[in-house]
Coordinates of C-alpha atoms in Angstrom, one line a residue:
M1 CA 0.0 0.0 0.0
P2 CA 1.5 3.4 -0.9
E3 CA 2.6 5.6 1.9
A4 CA 2.0 9.0 0.3
T5 CA -1.8 9.1 -0.1
S6 CA -1.7 12.5 -1.7
L7 CA -0.1 11.1 -4.8
P8 CA -2.4 10.3 -7.8
R9 CA -3.3 6.6 -7.4
I10 CA -3.2 4.5 -10.5
L11 CA -5.0 1.1 -10.8
I12 CA -3.2 -1.6 -12.9
I13 CA -5.3 -4.5 -14.1
D14 CA -3.5 -7.4 -15.8
D15 CA -3.5 -11.2 -15.2
D16 CA 0.2 -11.3 -15.8
S17 CA 2.1 -10.9 -12.5
S18 CA 5.3 -9.8 -14.2
V19 CA 3.4 -7.0 -15.9
L20 CA 1.9 -5.9 -12.6
V21 CA 5.4 -5.9 -10.9
S22 CA 7.0 -4.0 -13.7
L23 CA 4.4 -1.3 -14.0
A24 CA 4.2 -0.9 -10.2
L25 CA 7.9 -0.4 -10.0
L26 CA 8.0 2.1 -12.9
L27 CA 5.2 4.1 -11.4
K28 CA 6.8 4.2 -7.9
Q29 CA 10.1 5.4 -9.4
A30 CA 8.2 8.2 -11.2
G31 CA 6.5 9.3 -8.0
Y32 CA 3.0 7.7 -8.5
A33 CA 1.1 5.5 -6.1
S34 CA -0.4 2.3 -7.6
I35 CA -2.6 -0.6 -6.7
S36 CA -2.8 -3.8 -8.7
C37 CA -5.3 -6.6 -9.4
D38 CA -5.6 -9.4 -11.9
E39 CA -9.3 -9.7 -12.8
P40 CA -12.3 -7.4 -13.6
L41 CA -14.5 -8.1 -10.6
Q42 CA -11.7 -7.1 -8.2
A43 CA -11.0 -4.0 -10.3
M44 CA -14.6 -2.8 -10.0
Q45 CA -14.5 -3.4 -6.2
I46 CA -11.3 -1.3 -5.9
L47 CA -12.9 1.5 -8.0
A48 CA -15.9 1.5 -5.7
T49 CA -13.9 1.8 -2.5
Q50 CA -10.7 3.8 -3.4
D51 CA -9.9 7.1 -5.0
I52 CA -8.3 6.2 -8.4
A53 CA -7.0 8.9 -10.8
L54 CA -6.1 6.6 -13.8
V55 CA -6.5 3.0 -14.9
L56 CA -4.0 0.9 -16.8
Q57 CA -6.0 -2.0 -18.2
D58 CA -5.1 -5.1 -20.1
M59 CA -7.6 -6.5 -22.8
N60 CA -7.6 -10.2 -21.8
F61 CA -8.0 -11.9 -18.4
S62 CA -8.3 -15.6 -19.3
M63 CA -7.3 -18.0 -22.0
Q64 CA -9.5 -16.1 -24.4
T65 CA -7.7 -13.6 -26.7
S66 CA -10.6 -11.9 -28.4
G67 CA -10.4 -8.9 -26.1
E68 CA -14.1 -8.9 -25.4
E69 CA -13.4 -9.2 -21.7
G70 CA -11.4 -6.0 -21.8
L71 CA -14.0 -4.2 -23.8
S72 CA -16.7 -5.3 -21.4
L73 CA -14.6 -4.1 -18.4
L74 CA -13.9 -0.8 -20.1
G75 CA -17.7 -0.4 -20.7
N76 CA -18.4 -1.0 -17.0
I77 CA -15.8 1.5 -15.9
K78 CA -17.0 4.2 -18.3
K79 CA -20.6 3.6 -17.4
L80 CA -20.0 4.1 -13.6
Y81 CA -17.0 6.4 -13.8
P82 CA -17.3 8.3 -17.1
A83 CA -14.6 10.9 -16.2
L84 CA -12.0 8.3 -15.1
P85 CA -9.3 8.0 -17.8
V86 CA -8.4 4.5 -19.0
L87 CA -5.2 3.6 -20.9
L88 CA -5.5 0.2 -22.6
M89 CA -2.5 -2.3 -22.8
T90 CA -2.3 -4.3 -26.0
A91 CA 0.1 -6.2 -28.3
W92 CA 0.6 -5.0 -31.8
G93 CA -1.4 -7.8 -33.2
S94 CA -4.5 -6.4 -31.3
I95 CA -4.2 -2.7 -32.2
A96 CA -7.4 -2.7 -34.0
L97 CA -9.1 -3.9 -30.8
A98 CA -7.4 -1.1 -28.8
V99 CA -8.8 1.4 -31.4
R100 CA -12.2 0.0 -30.8
G101 CA -11.6 0.6 -27.1
V102 CA -10.6 4.3 -27.7
K103 CA -13.8 4.8 -29.6
L104 CA -15.7 3.4 -26.7
G105 CA -14.2 5.9 -24.3
A106 CA -10.6 4.9 -23.4
A107 CA -8.2 7.9 -23.2
D108 CA -5.5 6.1 -25.3
F109 CA -3.6 2.9 -25.5
F110 CA 0.1 1.6 -25.3
T111 CA 1.6 -1.6 -26.5
K112 CA 3.5 -4.4 -24.8
P113 CA 6.4 -4.3 -24.5
W114 CA 6.3 -0.6 -23.8
D115 CA 9.0 2.1 -23.7
N116 CA 9.2 3.5 -20.2
T117 CA 9.8 7.0 -21.1
Q118 CA 7.0 7.2 -23.6
L119 CA 4.6 5.5 -21.2
L120 CA 5.4 7.9 -18.4
E121 CA 4.9 10.9 -20.8
L122 CA 1.5 9.4 -21.8
I123 CA 0.5 9.0 -18.2
R124 CA 1.6 12.5 -17.2
A125 CA -0.2 14.1 -20.2
T126 CA -3.4 12.1 -19.5
L127 CA -3.5 13.1 -15.9
D128 CA -2.8 16.7 -16.7
L129 CA -5.5 16.8 -19.3
V130 CA -8.1 15.3 -17.0
Q131 CA -7.5 18.2 -14.5
L132 CA -8.1 20.9 -17.1
T133 CA -10.9 19.1 -18.8
T134 CA -12.8 18.7 -15.5
A135 CA -12.2 22.3 -14.7
G136 CA -13.4 23.6 -18.0
K137 CA -15.8 21.0 -19.5
A138 CA -19.0 22.9 -18.7
D139 CA -17.8 26.4 -19.3
R140 CA -16.8 27.5 -22.8
Q141 CA -16.6 31.1 -21.5
A142 CA -13.9 30.2 -19.0
L143 CA -11.8 28.5 -21.7
D144 CA -12.3 31.5 -24.1
S145 CA -11.0 33.9 -21.3
H146 CA -7.7 32.0 -21.2
F147 CA -7.2 30.9 -24.8
D148 CA -7.9 32.1 -28.4
F149 CA -10.4 29.7 -29.9
A150 CA -11.6 32.0 -32.7
D151 CA -13.5 30.2 -35.5
I152 CA -14.1 27.0 -33.4
I153 CA -17.8 27.1 -32.8
G154 CA -19.6 25.0 -30.2
E155 CA -20.3 24.2 -26.6
H156 CA -20.8 20.4 -26.6
P157 CA -18.9 18.6 -23.8
E158 CA -16.9 16.6 -26.3
L159 CA -15.8 19.7 -28.1
L160 CA -14.9 21.4 -24.8
K161 CA -12.7 18.4 -24.0
V162 CA -10.8 19.0 -27.2
L163 CA -10.4 22.8 -26.4
A164 CA -9.2 21.9 -22.9
T165 CA -6.6 19.6 -24.5
I166 CA -5.4 22.3 -26.8
G167 CA -5.1 24.7 -23.9
R168 CA -3.0 22.2 -22.0
V169 CA -0.6 21.1 -24.7
A170 CA -0.4 24.3 -26.9
K171 CA 2.3 25.8 -24.8
T172 CA 4.5 22.7 -25.0
G173 CA 6.6 21.6 -27.9
A174 CA 5.0 18.2 -28.0
S175 CA 4.0 16.8 -31.3
V176 CA 0.2 16.5 -31.8
L177 CA -1.8 14.1 -33.9
I178 CA -5.3 15.1 -34.8
L179 CA -7.7 12.3 -35.8
G180 CA -11.2 12.8 -37.1
E181 CA -13.5 12.3 -40.1
S182 CA -13.3 14.5 -43.2
G183 CA -14.9 17.9 -42.6
T184 CA -14.6 17.9 -38.8
G185 CA -12.3 20.9 -38.7
K186 CA -8.9 19.4 -38.1
E187 CA -7.1 22.4 -39.7
L188 CA -8.9 24.8 -37.3
I189 CA -7.6 22.7 -34.4
A190 CA -4.0 22.9 -35.8
D191 CA -4.5 26.7 -36.2
A192 CA -5.6 26.9 -32.5
L193 CA -2.7 24.9 -31.3
H194 CA -0.3 27.2 -33.1
R195 CA -2.1 30.4 -32.2
N196 CA -2.0 29.6 -28.4
S197 CA 1.6 28.5 -28.4
P198 CA 4.8 30.4 -27.8
R199 CA 5.4 30.1 -31.6
A200 CA 2.4 32.1 -32.5
S201 CA 4.5 35.0 -33.9
K202 CA 6.1 32.7 -36.5
P203 CA 4.3 31.0 -39.4
I204 CA 2.3 27.8 -39.4
V205 CA 3.1 26.1 -42.7
K206 CA 0.5 23.7 -44.0
V207 CA 1.4 20.7 -46.2
N208 CA -1.0 18.2 -47.8
M209 CA 1.1 15.1 -47.6
G210 CA -1.2 13.2 -50.0
A211 CA -0.5 15.8 -52.7
I212 CA 3.3 15.4 -52.7
T213 CA 4.7 12.9 -55.1
T214 CA 7.6 10.8 -54.0
S215 CA 9.9 12.3 -56.7
L216 CA 9.3 15.8 -55.3
F217 CA 9.2 15.0 -51.5
E218 CA 12.7 16.1 -50.6
S219 CA 12.6 19.2 -52.7
E220 CA 9.2 20.2 -51.3
M221 CA 10.0 19.5 -47.7
F222 CA 13.8 20.3 -47.5
G223 CA 14.2 22.7 -50.4
H224 CA 17.0 22.6 -53.0
V225 CA 19.9 24.6 -54.2
R226 CA 20.5 26.0 -57.7
G227 CA 21.7 23.3 -60.0
A228 CA 20.7 20.4 -57.7
F229 CA 18.8 18.9 -60.7
T230 CA 17.8 19.8 -64.3
D231 CA 15.0 22.2 -63.5
A232 CA 16.6 23.8 -60.3
K233 CA 17.2 27.3 -61.7
N234 CA 17.3 29.0 -58.3
D235 CA 17.6 28.1 -54.6
R236 CA 14.3 27.2 -53.1
K237 CA 13.2 27.0 -49.4
G238 CA 11.4 23.9 -48.4
H239 CA 8.4 23.7 -46.1
I240 CA 10.6 22.9 -43.1
A241 CA 12.7 26.0 -43.6
M242 CA 9.6 28.2 -44.0
A243 CA 8.3 26.8 -40.7
H244 CA 11.4 27.7 -38.8
Q245 CA 10.6 28.5 -35.2
G246 CA 7.0 28.0 -36.1
S247 CA 4.7 25.0 -36.7
L248 CA 4.5 22.5 -39.5
F249 CA 1.1 21.1 -40.2
L250 CA 1.2 17.8 -42.0
D251 CA -2.3 17.2 -43.2
E252 CA -3.4 13.8 -44.5
I253 CA -0.3 12.2 -42.9
G254 CA -1.8 8.8 -43.4
E255 CA -1.3 9.1 -47.1
L256 CA 2.5 9.3 -46.9
N257 CA 4.2 6.3 -48.5
R258 CA 6.8 4.3 -46.5
N259 CA 9.9 5.6 -48.4
D260 CA 9.0 9.2 -47.6
Q261 CA 8.1 8.2 -44.0
V262 CA 11.8 7.3 -43.5
K263 CA 12.9 10.7 -44.7
L264 CA 10.5 12.5 -42.4
L265 CA 11.4 10.3 -39.5
R266 CA 15.1 11.2 -39.8
V267 CA 14.2 14.9 -39.5
L268 CA 12.1 14.3 -36.4
Q269 CA 14.8 12.2 -34.8
N270 CA 17.8 14.4 -35.6
R271 CA 16.0 17.8 -35.7
S272 CA 18.1 18.6 -38.8
Y273 CA 17.9 18.2 -42.6
Q274 CA 19.8 19.0 -45.8
A275 CA 18.4 20.8 -48.8
V276 CA 18.7 18.8 -52.0
G277 CA 22.2 19.4 -53.5
A278 CA 23.4 21.3 -50.5
S279 CA 26.4 20.3 -48.3
K280 CA 25.3 22.2 -45.2
T281 CA 23.1 20.8 -42.6
E282 CA 20.3 23.0 -41.3
Q283 CA 18.5 22.8 -37.9
A284 CA 14.8 22.0 -37.9
D285 CA 13.3 24.2 -35.2
I286 CA 9.7 23.3 -35.8
R287 CA 6.6 22.0 -33.9
I288 CA 5.0 19.1 -35.7
I289 CA 1.2 18.9 -35.9
S290 CA -0.3 16.2 -38.1
A291 CA -3.8 15.1 -39.0
T292 CA -5.5 12.3 -40.8
N293 CA -9.0 10.8 -41.2
R294 CA -7.5 7.3 -41.1
E295 CA -6.5 5.3 -38.0
L296 CA -2.7 5.4 -38.0
A297 CA -2.5 2.7 -35.4
E298 CA -4.3 0.3 -37.7
L299 CA -2.0 1.3 -40.6
V300 CA 1.0 0.5 -38.3
A301 CA -0.5 -2.9 -37.5
S302 CA -1.0 -3.6 -41.3
G303 CA 2.6 -2.5 -42.0
E304 CA 1.5 0.6 -44.1
F305 CA 2.9 3.1 -41.6
R306 CA 6.2 3.0 -39.6
E307 CA 5.8 2.3 -35.9
D308 CA 8.7 4.6 -35.0
L309 CA 7.3 7.5 -37.0
Y310 CA 3.9 6.9 -35.4
Y311 CA 5.3 7.4 -31.9
R312 CA 7.1 10.5 -33.0
L313 CA 3.9 12.0 -34.3
N314 CA 1.4 11.1 -31.6
L315 CA 2.8 12.1 -28.2
I316 CA -0.6 13.8 -27.8
T317 CA -3.6 12.6 -29.8
I318 CA -6.7 14.8 -30.3
R319 CA -9.9 13.0 -31.6
L320 CA -12.4 15.3 -33.1
P321 CA -16.1 14.1 -32.7
P322 CA -18.2 14.0 -35.9
L323 CA -20.9 16.5 -36.2
R324 CA -23.6 13.8 -35.6
E325 CA -22.2 13.2 -32.1
R326 CA -22.6 16.9 -31.2
R327 CA -25.9 17.8 -32.7
A328 CA -26.6 20.5 -30.0
D329 CA -23.9 22.6 -31.7
I330 CA -25.5 22.5 -35.2
P331 CA -27.7 25.7 -34.6
L332 CA -24.7 27.6 -33.3
L333 CA -22.6 26.5 -36.3
A334 CA -25.4 27.2 -38.8
H335 CA -25.8 30.8 -37.5
S336 CA -22.1 31.4 -37.5
L337 CA -21.4 29.9 -40.9
L338 CA -24.3 31.7 -42.5
A339 CA -23.2 35.0 -41.1
R340 CA -19.7 34.5 -42.6
L341 CA -21.2 33.5 -45.9
V342 CA -23.4 36.5 -46.1
R343 CA -20.4 38.8 -45.3
S344 CA -18.2 37.1 -47.9
Y345 CA -20.8 37.6 -50.6
G346 CA -21.6 41.1 -49.6
M347 CA -25.3 40.3 -49.1
P348 CA -27.9 41.7 -46.8
A349 CA -28.4 40.0 -43.4
V350 CA -30.1 36.5 -43.7
S351 CA -31.5 34.5 -40.7
L352 CA -32.7 31.0 -40.1
A353 CA -36.2 30.1 -39.3
P354 CA -36.9 27.5 -36.4
S355 CA -38.1 25.0 -39.1
A356 CA -34.8 25.4 -40.9
L357 CA -32.8 24.9 -37.7
S358 CA -34.8 21.8 -36.8
W359 CA -34.3 20.3 -40.3
L360 CA -30.5 21.1 -40.2
T361 CA -30.2 19.5 -36.7
A362 CA -31.9 16.3 -37.7
R363 CA -29.6 15.7 -40.7
A364 CA -26.8 13.0 -40.6
W365 CA -24.1 15.2 -42.1
P366 CA -21.6 12.4 -43.1
G367 CA -19.4 15.2 -44.5
N368 CA -19.6 17.0 -41.2
I369 CA -19.1 20.8 -40.9
R370 CA -17.8 21.1 -44.4
Q371 CA -21.0 19.6 -45.8
L372 CA -23.2 21.8 -43.5
R373 CA -21.4 24.9 -44.8
Q374 CA -21.9 23.8 -48.4
C375 CA -25.6 23.2 -47.7
L376 CA -26.0 26.7 -46.2
E377 CA -24.0 28.3 -49.1
R378 CA -26.0 26.5 -51.8
T379 CA -29.4 27.5 -50.2
L380 CA -28.2 31.1 -49.6
L381 CA -27.3 31.5 -53.3
L382 CA -30.4 29.7 -54.7
V383 CA -32.9 31.3 -52.4
D384 CA -32.9 35.1 -52.2
K385 CA -34.8 35.7 -49.0
P386 CA -34.1 37.3 -45.6
L387 CA -35.4 34.3 -43.7
L388 CA -34.5 30.8 -44.8
E389 CA -37.1 28.1 -44.0
Q390 CA -37.0 24.3 -44.2
S391 CA -38.8 24.4 -47.6
D392 CA -35.9 26.5 -49.0
F393 CA -33.3 23.9 -47.9
V394 CA -35.4 21.1 -49.4
F395 CA -35.7 23.0 -52.7
A396 CA -31.9 23.6 -52.8
E397 CA -31.2 20.0 -52.0
Q398 CA -33.5 18.8 -54.8
H399 CA -31.7 21.2 -57.1
E400 CA -28.4 19.6 -56.1
E401 CA -29.6 16.1 -56.6
A402 CA -30.9 17.0 -60.1
Q403 CA -27.6 18.5 -61.0
E404 CA -25.5 15.6 -59.8
Q405 CA -27.6 12.6 -60.6
G406 CA -29.6 13.7 -63.7
L407 CA -32.6 11.8 -62.4
R408 CA -36.3 12.4 -63.2
I409 CA -38.1 14.3 -60.4
D410 CA -41.8 13.6 -60.2
G411 CA -41.9 12.3 -63.7
M412 CA -40.0 15.4 -65.1
T413 CA -37.1 15.0 -67.6
L414 CA -33.7 16.6 -66.8
D415 CA -34.4 19.4 -69.3
Q416 CA -37.7 20.2 -67.6
V417 CA -36.0 20.2 -64.2
E418 CA -33.3 22.5 -65.6
K419 CA -35.9 24.9 -67.0
M420 CA -37.8 24.9 -63.7
M421 CA -34.6 25.6 -61.7
I422 CA -33.6 28.5 -64.0
E423 CA -37.1 30.0 -63.9
K424 CA -37.1 29.7 -60.1
A425 CA -33.7 31.3 -59.8
M426 CA -34.7 34.1 -62.2
E427 CA -37.7 34.8 -60.1
Q428 CA -35.7 34.8 -56.8
H429 CA -33.0 37.1 -58.1
Q430 CA -35.4 39.4 -60.0
G431 CA -33.7 38.6 -63.3
N432 CA -30.2 39.6 -62.2
I433 CA -28.1 37.6 -64.6
T434 CA -24.9 37.7 -62.6
H435 CA -26.6 36.4 -59.4
V436 CA -28.6 33.8 -61.3
A437 CA -25.5 32.4 -63.0
K438 CA -23.6 32.3 -59.7
A439 CA -26.6 30.6 -57.9
L440 CA -26.7 27.9 -60.5
G441 CA -23.0 27.5 -60.8
L442 CA -22.9 28.7 -64.4
S443 CA -21.0 31.3 -66.4
R444 CA -23.1 34.2 -67.8
F445 CA -22.4 32.8 -71.3
S446 CA -23.7 29.3 -70.3
L447 CA -26.7 30.8 -68.7
Y448 CA -27.6 32.8 -71.8
R449 CA -27.4 29.6 -73.9
R450 CA -29.8 27.8 -71.5
L451 CA -32.2 30.8 -71.5
E452 CA -32.2 30.7 -75.3
K453 CA -32.6 26.8 -75.3
H454 CA -35.6 26.9 -73.0
Q455 CA -37.0 30.1 -74.5
I456 CA -37.0 31.9 -71.1
A457 CA -37.7 35.6 -71.5
T458 CA -35.5 37.9 -69.5
C459 CA -35.4 41.6 -68.7
E460 CA -31.6 41.7 -67.9
T461 CA -30.4 43.7 -64.9
D462 CA -26.9 44.5 -63.8
D463 CA -25.3 43.6 -60.5
D464 CA -27.2 46.4 -58.6
G465 CA -30.5 45.2 -59.9
A466 CA -31.0 48.2 -62.3
S467 CA -32.4 47.7 -65.7

């Protein structure tokens, strides 16, 4: 039993006595108190009677190796103690199982055998994040008073956990991996990490890793000197040099091929690089922020992503919830996005009716915030009204479906649908050809051709609506 009861107490659950002894010794040397047990029932009894700050939990407790016992225990812990962080232990062959556990509420996972330094860093970060999250999880205003979260809209508890994490780790130089579905706002999170860091006065350089070909990787990332290859007419700075003393945001990091992963790993290990054709080594004073919509841990398990690079990138992992898991934020997002769109198009103020907000909130949004923004923009341009209602969004959606699929609507041919949409747009925009063309995604010339084709009469107006 630990002597210093004021220390955070960590519960270790594993049926392997050697693992229990090893972890208990490591925690004691690092200044943590711990208590150990080897099966789920005993673990739940300990949690019911003692103050536990963190759980280190194995995934199997018998001859079975499916991991279902571990997932069941995790489910019971999160049901009774939802704020208690759990770190899962797993072997590389069971990484997909650990990822399932994280999606069910585990804070993170680590693999056996573990690296002592990396594990202690993970434990410290997890405990620190819990403190800040608990303090700020119900108060967006309190978080905003300490940090700059401009452009990140929402008050859902899951989003506030993300903001609290940003607040805790932004001031450090720790590498951060942002995970989330497409359209959830990973770039906004990267911006917030940089903006709230000591590097804020320097640039954040953003690189789409999926768009860099292998042949250009070194030149793009490290730069080149004049004459390094046939087309090298001048010296060129690479992304790493441009991000000097700032942040380097590696978007779509999961798309990087293994050969280029090795080149990136060397930079992260040595904090130095060489421009193509240069003889001088440069220092890489950068903070790495990466993002992907793929599960990097699963890519490691399948051999598509290097394990050593993975650990360099994910000292801190931030998981963004999809929009469908924070529906309460949809009205806030819709109002904010619509206001920005109105300003960007120089239009008069437009608001959303309750029926529109209800319709938007009920949607699945598989494309997340990006899809919501596109829906608002499309409806705004197609429907020239100061108050958007549910029927306006349905109309805009039907227009989009007709454009993309070329299907018959209520027995109408595509030509008939096209004519109907043009007539509707002409009516809504009072015959303003520029506005109608923009709303329909056409050039003025293309719109004139369609007006002639469908024999639609027009009294053309200019951009101010004057004849």
